[in-house]
Amino acid sequence: MSGQSLLVPGELSPARSVPGNIRRPEYVGKPAPTPYTGPEVQSAATIEAMRIAGRIAARAMEEAAKLIAPGVTTDELDRVAHEYMCDHGAYPSTLGYRGFPKSLCSSVNEVICHGIPDSTVLRDGDIVNLDVTAFIGGVHGDNNATYLCGEVDEESRLLVERTREALARAIKAVKPGRQINVIGRVIESYAKRFGYGVVRDFTGHGINSSFHSGLIIPHYDSPHATTVIEPGMTFTIEPMLTLGTHEYDMWADGWTVVTKDRKRTAQFEHTLVVTDTGAEILTLP
């Protein structure tokens, strides 16, 4: 594994502004969102709106990822994604969600998820996950991917490549009539081939007009995930694989989740809608 020193918190820049004409999610300015009570199966109109939100989120992530290089700060990546979403009429869903202060999550090396963009400077050999969600037309589109910064060691490169493949295999496993736990079963069985840990306490989720609807998508074979997959359901799959343990610690900021053994971790995510025969990815650029 790379000999990089462990990450430490950087300094936060001031909160970025969003033009007043852009619609805010209902939770902005509140300590928590209103619990979702609607259906997991969405209307054709909602799904079409989610295609638009998903496309903007994917393109914003792409634009930010173009800057990934040694010497660039994670805050700069946040600025690019923020401006792209606002320029396209979308609100950055993470900004103000339960008090999260930034417009994307940037999770470097041993950070599993929910890293806060700040003055941290990317180094040659880092891996960095960008997690971008856009809110427009009353719905959210959520995606993430892990990128290589400069010359990355083989062990880390393979982890990233295989985590991407784990997501692809999980998406192929989505079929109406199957239980949700088929998703985690596919991910976990693939990850075990390489001795990777599969993070259990952070999951995929239902998504629609609500950022997190309450539907849980485990990435391991959970006996409790017995919900039957139906056409029109919308949710994310976002496996987090690790070079060591799946156990984690939380930084004092209440957001940044790091592997307990501080070994590296990668993640990929798409928002999906279930079709009559499988799944359509809504977060394609």
CSV table of N, CA and C in Angstrom, one decimal, residues 111-231:
chain,number,residue,atom,x,y,z
A,111,VAL,N,-10.5,7.7,3.9
A,111,VAL,CA,-11.8,8.2,4.2
A,111,VAL,C,-12.8,7.4,3.5
A,112,ILE,N,-13.7,6.7,4.2
A,112,ILE,CA,-14.8,5.9,3.6
A,112,ILE,C,-15.8,6.7,2.8
A,113,CYS,N,-16.3,7.8,3.5
A,113,CYS,CA,-17.3,8.6,2.9
A,113,CYS,C,-17.5,9.9,3.7
A,114,HIS,N,-18.2,10.9,3.1
A,114,HIS,CA,-18.6,12.1,3.8
A,114,HIS,C,-17.5,13.0,4.2
A,115,GLY,N,-16.3,12.9,3.5
A,115,GLY,CA,-15.2,13.9,3.7
A,115,GLY,C,-15.7,15.3,3.3
A,116,ILE,N,-15.3,16.3,4.1
A,116,ILE,CA,-15.7,17.6,3.9
A,116,ILE,C,-14.6,18.4,3.1
A,117,PRO,N,-14.9,18.9,1.9
A,117,PRO,CA,-13.8,19.7,1.2
A,117,PRO,C,-13.3,20.8,2.0
A,118,ASP,N,-12.0,21.0,1.9
A,118,ASP,CA,-11.3,22.0,2.7
A,118,ASP,C,-10.0,22.4,2.1
A,119,SER,N,-9.0,22.8,2.9
A,119,SER,CA,-7.7,23.2,2.4
A,119,SER,C,-6.8,22.1,2.1
A,120,THR,N,-7.3,20.8,2.3
A,120,THR,CA,-6.4,19.7,2.1
A,120,THR,C,-5.9,19.7,0.6
A,121,VAL,N,-4.6,19.5,0.5
A,121,VAL,CA,-4.0,19.5,-0.8
A,121,VAL,C,-3.8,18.0,-1.3
A,122,LEU,N,-4.3,17.7,-2.5
A,122,LEU,CA,-4.1,16.3,-3.0
A,122,LEU,C,-2.6,16.1,-3.3
A,123,ARG,N,-2.2,14.9,-3.0
A,123,ARG,CA,-0.8,14.5,-3.2
A,123,ARG,C,-0.7,13.4,-4.3
A,124,ASP,N,0.5,13.4,-4.9
A,124,ASP,CA,0.8,12.3,-5.9
A,124,ASP,C,0.6,11.0,-5.2
A,125,GLY,N,-0.2,10.1,-5.8
A,125,GLY,CA,-0.5,8.8,-5.3
A,125,GLY,C,-1.7,8.7,-4.5
A,126,ASP,N,-2.4,9.8,-4.2
A,126,ASP,CA,-3.7,9.7,-3.5
A,126,ASP,C,-4.8,9.1,-4.4
A,127,ILE,N,-5.8,8.5,-3.7
A,127,ILE,CA,-7.1,8.3,-4.4
A,127,ILE,C,-8.1,9.1,-3.8
A,128,VAL,N,-9.1,9.7,-4.6
A,128,VAL,CA,-10.1,10.6,-4.0
A,128,VAL,C,-11.4,10.3,-4.6
A,129,ASN,N,-12.4,10.2,-3.7
A,129,ASN,CA,-13.8,9.9,-4.1
A,129,ASN,C,-14.5,11.3,-4.1
A,130,LEU,N,-15.2,11.5,-5.1
A,130,LEU,CA,-16.1,12.7,-5.2
A,130,LEU,C,-17.6,12.2,-5.2
A,131,ASP,N,-18.4,12.7,-4.3
A,131,ASP,CA,-19.8,12.3,-4.2
A,131,ASP,C,-20.6,13.6,-4.4
A,132,VAL,N,-21.4,13.6,-5.5
A,132,VAL,CA,-22.1,14.8,-6.0
A,132,VAL,C,-23.6,14.5,-6.1
A,133,THR,N,-24.4,15.3,-5.6
A,133,THR,CA,-25.9,15.1,-5.7
A,133,THR,C,-26.5,16.5,-6.1
A,134,ALA,N,-27.4,16.5,-7.1
A,134,ALA,CA,-28.0,17.7,-7.6
A,134,ALA,C,-29.5,17.6,-7.3
A,135,PHE,N,-30.1,18.7,-7.0
A,135,PHE,CA,-31.5,18.9,-6.7
A,135,PHE,C,-32.1,19.8,-7.7
A,136,ILE,N,-33.0,19.4,-8.6
A,136,ILE,CA,-33.6,20.2,-9.6
A,136,ILE,C,-35.0,19.6,-9.9
A,137,GLY,N,-36.0,20.4,-10.2
A,137,GLY,CA,-37.3,19.9,-10.6
A,137,GLY,C,-37.9,19.1,-9.4
A,138,GLY,N,-37.5,19.4,-8.2
A,138,GLY,CA,-38.1,18.8,-7.0
A,138,GLY,C,-37.5,17.4,-6.7
A,139,VAL,N,-36.5,17.0,-7.4
A,139,VAL,CA,-35.9,15.6,-7.1
A,139,VAL,C,-34.4,15.7,-7.1
A,140,HIS,N,-33.8,14.6,-6.6
A,140,HIS,CA,-32.4,14.5,-6.5
A,140,HIS,C,-31.8,13.5,-7.4
A,141,GLY,N,-30.5,13.7,-7.8
A,141,GLY,CA,-29.7,12.7,-8.5
A,141,GLY,C,-28.4,12.6,-7.9
A,142,ASP,N,-28.0,11.4,-7.5
A,142,ASP,CA,-26.8,11.2,-6.6
A,142,ASP,C,-25.8,10.2,-7.2
A,143,ASN,N,-24.6,10.6,-7.3
A,143,ASN,CA,-23.5,9.7,-7.8
A,143,ASN,C,-22.2,10.0,-7.2
A,144,ASN,N,-21.3,9.0,-7.2
A,144,ASN,CA,-19.9,9.2,-6.8
A,144,ASN,C,-19.0,8.3,-7.6
A,145,ALA,N,-17.7,8.6,-7.5
A,145,ALA,CA,-16.7,7.8,-8.2
A,145,ALA,C,-15.4,8.1,-7.5
A,146,THR,N,-14.5,7.2,-7.6
A,146,THR,CA,-13.1,7.3,-7.0
A,146,THR,C,-12.1,7.5,-8.1
A,147,TYR,N,-11.3,8.5,-8.0
A,147,TYR,CA,-10.3,8.9,-9.0
A,147,TYR,C,-8.9,8.7,-8.5
A,148,LEU,N,-7.9,8.5,-9.5
A,148,LEU,CA,-6.5,8.4,-9.1
A,148,LEU,C,-5.9,9.8,-9.3
A,149,CYS,N,-5.0,10.1,-8.4
A,149,CYS,CA,-4.3,11.4,-8.4
A,149,CYS,C,-2.8,11.1,-8.7
A,150,GLY,N,-2.4,11.4,-9.9
A,150,GLY,CA,-1.0,11.2,-10.2
A,150,GLY,C,-0.6,9.7,-10.3
A,151,GLU,N,0.5,9.3,-9.9
A,151,GLU,CA,1.0,7.9,-10.0
A,151,GLU,C,0.6,7.1,-8.7
A,152,VAL,N,-0.4,6.3,-8.9
A,152,VAL,CA,-1.0,5.5,-7.8
A,152,VAL,C,-0.5,4.1,-7.7
A,153,ASP,N,-0.2,3.6,-6.5
A,153,ASP,CA,0.4,2.3,-6.4
A,153,ASP,C,-0.6,1.2,-6.9
A,154,GLU,N,-0.1,0.0,-7.3
A,154,GLU,CA,-0.9,-1.0,-7.9
A,154,GLU,C,-2.0,-1.5,-7.0
A,155,GLU,N,-1.8,-1.6,-5.7
A,155,GLU,CA,-2.8,-2.1,-4.8
A,155,GLU,C,-4.0,-1.2,-4.8
A,156,SER,N,-3.7,0.1,-4.7
A,156,SER,CA,-4.8,1.1,-4.7
A,156,SER,C,-5.5,1.1,-6.0
A,157,ARG,N,-4.8,1.1,-7.1
A,157,ARG,CA,-5.4,1.1,-8.4
A,157,ARG,C,-6.3,-0.1,-8.6
A,158,LEU,N,-5.9,-1.2,-8.2
A,158,LEU,CA,-6.8,-2.4,-8.3
A,158,LEU,C,-8.0,-2.3,-7.4
A,159,LEU,N,-7.9,-1.7,-6.2
A,159,LEU,CA,-9.0,-1.5,-5.4
A,159,LEU,C,-10.1,-0.7,-6.1
A,160,VAL,N,-9.6,0.4,-6.7
A,160,VAL,CA,-10.5,1.3,-7.4
A,160,VAL,C,-11.2,0.6,-8.5
A,161,GLU,N,-10.4,-0.1,-9.3
A,161,GLU,CA,-11.0,-0.8,-10.5
A,161,GLU,C,-12.0,-1.8,-10.1
A,162,ARG,N,-11.7,-2.6,-9.0
A,162,ARG,CA,-12.6,-3.7,-8.6
A,162,ARG,C,-13.8,-3.1,-7.9
A,163,THR,N,-13.7,-2.0,-7.3
A,163,THR,CA,-14.9,-1.4,-6.7
A,163,THR,C,-15.9,-0.9,-7.8
A,164,ARG,N,-15.3,-0.3,-8.8
A,164,ARG,CA,-16.2,0.0,-10.0
A,164,ARG,C,-16.8,-1.2,-10.5
A,165,GLU,N,-16.1,-2.3,-10.6
A,165,GLU,CA,-16.7,-3.5,-11.2
A,165,GLU,C,-17.7,-4.1,-10.2
A,166,ALA,N,-17.6,-4.0,-8.9
A,166,ALA,CA,-18.6,-4.4,-8.0
A,166,ALA,C,-19.9,-3.7,-8.2
A,167,LEU,N,-19.8,-2.4,-8.4
A,167,LEU,CA,-21.0,-1.6,-8.7
A,167,LEU,C,-21.7,-2.1,-10.0
A,168,ALA,N,-20.9,-2.3,-11.0
A,168,ALA,CA,-21.4,-2.8,-12.3
A,168,ALA,C,-22.1,-4.1,-12.2
A,169,ARG,N,-21.5,-5.1,-11.4
A,169,ARG,CA,-22.2,-6.4,-11.2
A,169,ARG,C,-23.4,-6.3,-10.4
A,170,ALA,N,-23.4,-5.4,-9.4
A,170,ALA,CA,-24.6,-5.2,-8.6
A,170,ALA,C,-25.8,-4.6,-9.4
A,171,ILE,N,-25.5,-3.7,-10.3
A,171,ILE,CA,-26.5,-3.1,-11.1
A,171,ILE,C,-27.1,-4.2,-12.0
A,172,LYS,N,-26.3,-5.1,-12.6
A,172,LYS,CA,-26.8,-6.2,-13.4
A,172,LYS,C,-27.7,-7.1,-12.6
A,173,ALA,N,-27.5,-7.2,-11.3
A,173,ALA,CA,-28.3,-8.1,-10.5
A,173,ALA,C,-29.7,-7.6,-10.2
A,174,VAL,N,-29.9,-6.3,-10.5
A,174,VAL,CA,-31.2,-5.7,-10.2
A,174,VAL,C,-32.3,-6.2,-11.2
A,175,LYS,N,-33.3,-6.9,-10.7
A,175,LYS,CA,-34.4,-7.5,-11.5
A,175,LYS,C,-35.6,-7.4,-10.7
A,176,PRO,N,-36.7,-7.0,-11.3
A,176,PRO,CA,-38.0,-7.1,-10.6
A,176,PRO,C,-38.3,-8.5,-10.1
A,177,GLY,N,-38.8,-8.5,-8.9
A,177,GLY,CA,-39.2,-9.8,-8.3
A,177,GLY,C,-38.1,-10.4,-7.3
A,178,ARG,N,-36.9,-9.9,-7.5
A,178,ARG,CA,-35.8,-10.3,-6.6
A,178,ARG,C,-35.8,-9.4,-5.3
A,179,GLN,N,-35.2,-9.9,-4.2
A,179,GLN,CA,-35.1,-9.2,-3.0
A,179,GLN,C,-33.9,-8.2,-3.1
A,180,ILE,N,-34.0,-7.1,-2.3
A,180,ILE,CA,-32.9,-6.2,-2.3
A,180,ILE,C,-31.6,-6.8,-1.9
A,181,ASN,N,-31.6,-7.9,-1.1
A,181,ASN,CA,-30.4,-8.4,-0.6
A,181,ASN,C,-29.5,-9.1,-1.7
A,182,VAL,N,-30.1,-9.3,-2.9
A,182,VAL,CA,-29.3,-9.8,-4.0
A,182,VAL,C,-28.2,-8.9,-4.4
A,183,ILE,N,-28.4,-7.6,-4.2
A,183,ILE,CA,-27.4,-6.5,-4.5
A,183,ILE,C,-26.2,-6.7,-3.6
A,184,GLY,N,-26.4,-6.8,-2.3
A,184,GLY,CA,-25.3,-7.0,-1.4
A,184,GLY,C,-24.6,-8.3,-1.5
A,185,ARG,N,-25.4,-9.3,-1.9
A,185,ARG,CA,-24.8,-10.7,-2.0
A,185,ARG,C,-23.8,-10.7,-3.2
A,186,VAL,N,-24.2,-10.0,-4.3
A,186,VAL,CA,-23.2,-9.9,-5.4
A,186,VAL,C,-22.0,-9.1,-5.1
A,187,ILE,N,-22.2,-8.0,-4.4
A,187,ILE,CA,-21.0,-7.2,-4.1
A,187,ILE,C,-20.1,-7.9,-3.1
A,188,GLU,N,-20.7,-8.5,-2.1
A,188,GLU,CA,-19.8,-9.1,-1.0
A,188,GLU,C,-19.1,-10.4,-1.6
A,189,SER,N,-19.8,-11.2,-2.4
A,189,SER,CA,-19.1,-12.3,-3.0
A,189,SER,C,-17.9,-12.0,-3.9
A,190,TYR,N,-18.1,-10.9,-4.6
A,190,TYR,CA,-17.0,-10.4,-5.5
A,190,TYR,C,-15.9,-9.8,-4.7
A,191,ALA,N,-16.2,-9.0,-3.7
A,191,ALA,CA,-15.1,-8.4,-2.9
A,191,ALA,C,-14.3,-9.5,-2.1
A,192,LYS,N,-15.0,-10.5,-1.7
A,192,LYS,CA,-14.3,-11.6,-0.9
A,192,LYS,C,-13.2,-12.3,-1.7
A,193,ARG,N,-13.4,-12.3,-3.0
A,193,ARG,CA,-12.4,-12.9,-3.9
A,193,ARG,C,-11.0,-12.3,-3.7
A,194,PHE,N,-11.0,-11.0,-3.3
A,194,PHE,CA,-9.7,-10.2,-3.2
A,194,PHE,C,-9.4,-9.9,-1.8
A,195,GLY,N,-10.2,-10.4,-0.8
A,195,GLY,CA,-9.9,-10.2,0.6
A,195,GLY,C,-10.3,-8.8,1.0
A,196,TYR,N,-11.1,-8.1,0.3
A,196,TYR,CA,-11.5,-6.7,0.6
A,196,TYR,C,-12.6,-6.7,1.7
A,197,GLY,N,-12.6,-5.7,2.5
A,197,GLY,CA,-13.7,-5.5,3.5
A,197,GLY,C,-14.8,-4.8,2.7
A,198,VAL,N,-16.1,-5.1,3.2
A,198,VAL,CA,-17.2,-4.4,2.6
A,198,VAL,C,-17.9,-3.6,3.7
A,199,VAL,N,-17.9,-2.3,3.6
A,199,VAL,CA,-18.5,-1.4,4.6
A,199,VAL,C,-20.0,-1.7,4.8
A,200,ARG,N,-20.4,-1.9,6.0
A,200,ARG,CA,-21.8,-2.3,6.3
A,200,ARG,C,-22.7,-1.2,6.8
A,201,ASP,N,-22.1,-0.3,7.6
A,201,ASP,CA,-23.0,0.7,8.3
A,201,ASP,C,-23.3,1.9,7.4
A,202,PHE,N,-22.8,2.0,6.2
A,202,PHE,CA,-23.2,3.1,5.3
A,202,PHE,C,-23.6,2.4,4.0
A,203,THR,N,-24.8,2.7,3.5
A,203,THR,CA,-25.5,1.9,2.5
A,203,THR,C,-26.0,2.8,1.4
A,204,GLY,N,-26.5,2.1,0.3
A,204,GLY,CA,-27.3,2.8,-0.7
A,204,GLY,C,-28.7,3.1,-0.1
A,205,HIS,N,-29.5,3.9,-0.8
A,205,HIS,CA,-30.7,4.4,-0.2
A,205,HIS,C,-31.7,4.7,-1.3
A,206,GLY,N,-33.0,4.7,-0.9
A,206,GLY,CA,-34.0,5.2,-1.8
A,206,GLY,C,-33.8,6.7,-2.0
A,207,ILE,N,-34.2,7.2,-3.2
A,207,ILE,CA,-34.0,8.6,-3.5
A,207,ILE,C,-35.1,9.0,-4.5
A,208,ASN,N,-35.6,10.2,-4.4
A,208,ASN,CA,-36.6,10.7,-5.3
A,208,ASN,C,-36.8,12.2,-5.0
A,209,SER,N,-38.0,12.6,-4.5
A,209,SER,CA,-38.1,14.0,-4.0
A,209,SER,C,-37.4,14.1,-2.7
A,210,SER,N,-37.1,13.0,-2.0
A,210,SER,CA,-36.3,12.9,-0.8
A,210,SER,C,-34.9,12.5,-1.1
A,211,PHE,N,-33.9,13.1,-0.5
A,211,PHE,CA,-32.5,12.7,-0.6
A,211,PHE,C,-32.3,11.3,-0.2
A,212,HIS,N,-32.9,10.9,1.0
A,212,HIS,CA,-32.9,9.6,1.5
A,212,HIS,C,-34.3,9.2,1.9
A,213,SER,N,-34.9,8.3,1.2
A,213,SER,CA,-36.3,8.0,1.4
A,213,SER,C,-36.6,7.1,2.6
A,214,GLY,N,-35.6,6.4,3.1
A,214,GLY,CA,-35.8,5.4,4.1
A,214,GLY,C,-35.6,4.0,3.7
A,215,LEU,N,-35.6,3.7,2.3
A,215,LEU,CA,-35.3,2.4,1.8
A,215,LEU,C,-33.8,2.2,1.9
A,216,ILE,N,-33.4,1.1,2.4
A,216,ILE,CA,-31.9,0.8,2.7
A,216,ILE,C,-31.5,-0.2,1.7
A,217,ILE,N,-30.3,0.0,1.1
A,217,ILE,CA,-29.7,-0.9,0.1
A,217,ILE,C,-28.3,-1.4,0.7
A,218,PRO,N,-28.3,-2.5,1.5
A,218,PRO,CA,-27.0,-2.9,2.0
A,218,PRO,C,-26.1,-3.4,0.9
A,219,HIS,N,-24.8,-3.3,1.2
A,219,HIS,CA,-23.8,-3.8,0.2
A,219,HIS,C,-23.2,-5.1,0.6
A,220,TYR,N,-23.8,-5.7,1.6
A,220,TYR,CA,-23.4,-7.1,2.0
A,220,TYR,C,-24.7,-7.9,2.1
A,221,ASP,N,-24.6,-9.2,2.2
A,221,ASP,CA,-25.7,-10.1,2.1
A,221,ASP,C,-26.5,-10.0,3.4
A,222,SER,N,-27.4,-9.1,3.5
A,222,SER,CA,-28.2,-8.9,4.8
A,222,SER,C,-29.4,-9.7,4.7
A,223,PRO,N,-29.7,-10.5,5.8
A,223,PRO,CA,-30.9,-11.3,5.8
A,223,PRO,C,-32.1,-10.5,6.0
A,224,HIS,N,-31.9,-9.2,6.4
A,224,HIS,CA,-33.1,-8.3,6.7
A,224,HIS,C,-33.5,-7.6,5.4
A,225,ALA,N,-32.7,-7.6,4.4
A,225,ALA,CA,-33.1,-6.8,3.2
A,225,ALA,C,-34.0,-7.6,2.2
A,226,THR,N,-35.2,-7.8,2.7
A,226,THR,CA,-36.1,-8.7,2.0
A,226,THR,C,-37.1,-7.9,1.1
A,227,THR,N,-37.0,-6.6,1.1
A,227,THR,CA,-37.9,-5.9,0.2
A,227,THR,C,-37.8,-6.4,-1.2
A,228,VAL,N,-38.9,-6.6,-1.8
A,228,VAL,CA,-38.9,-7.1,-3.2
A,228,VAL,C,-38.8,-5.9,-4.2
A,229,ILE,N,-37.9,-6.0,-5.1
A,229,ILE,CA,-37.6,-5.0,-6.1
A,229,ILE,C,-38.8,-4.9,-7.1
A,230,GLU,N,-39.3,-3.7,-7.4
A,230,GLU,CA,-40.4,-3.5,-8.3
A,230,GLU,C,-40.0,-2.5,-9.3
A,231,PRO,N,-40.6,-2.6,-10.5
A,231,PRO,CA,-40.4,-1.6,-11.6
A,231,PRO,C,-40.8,-0.2,-11.1
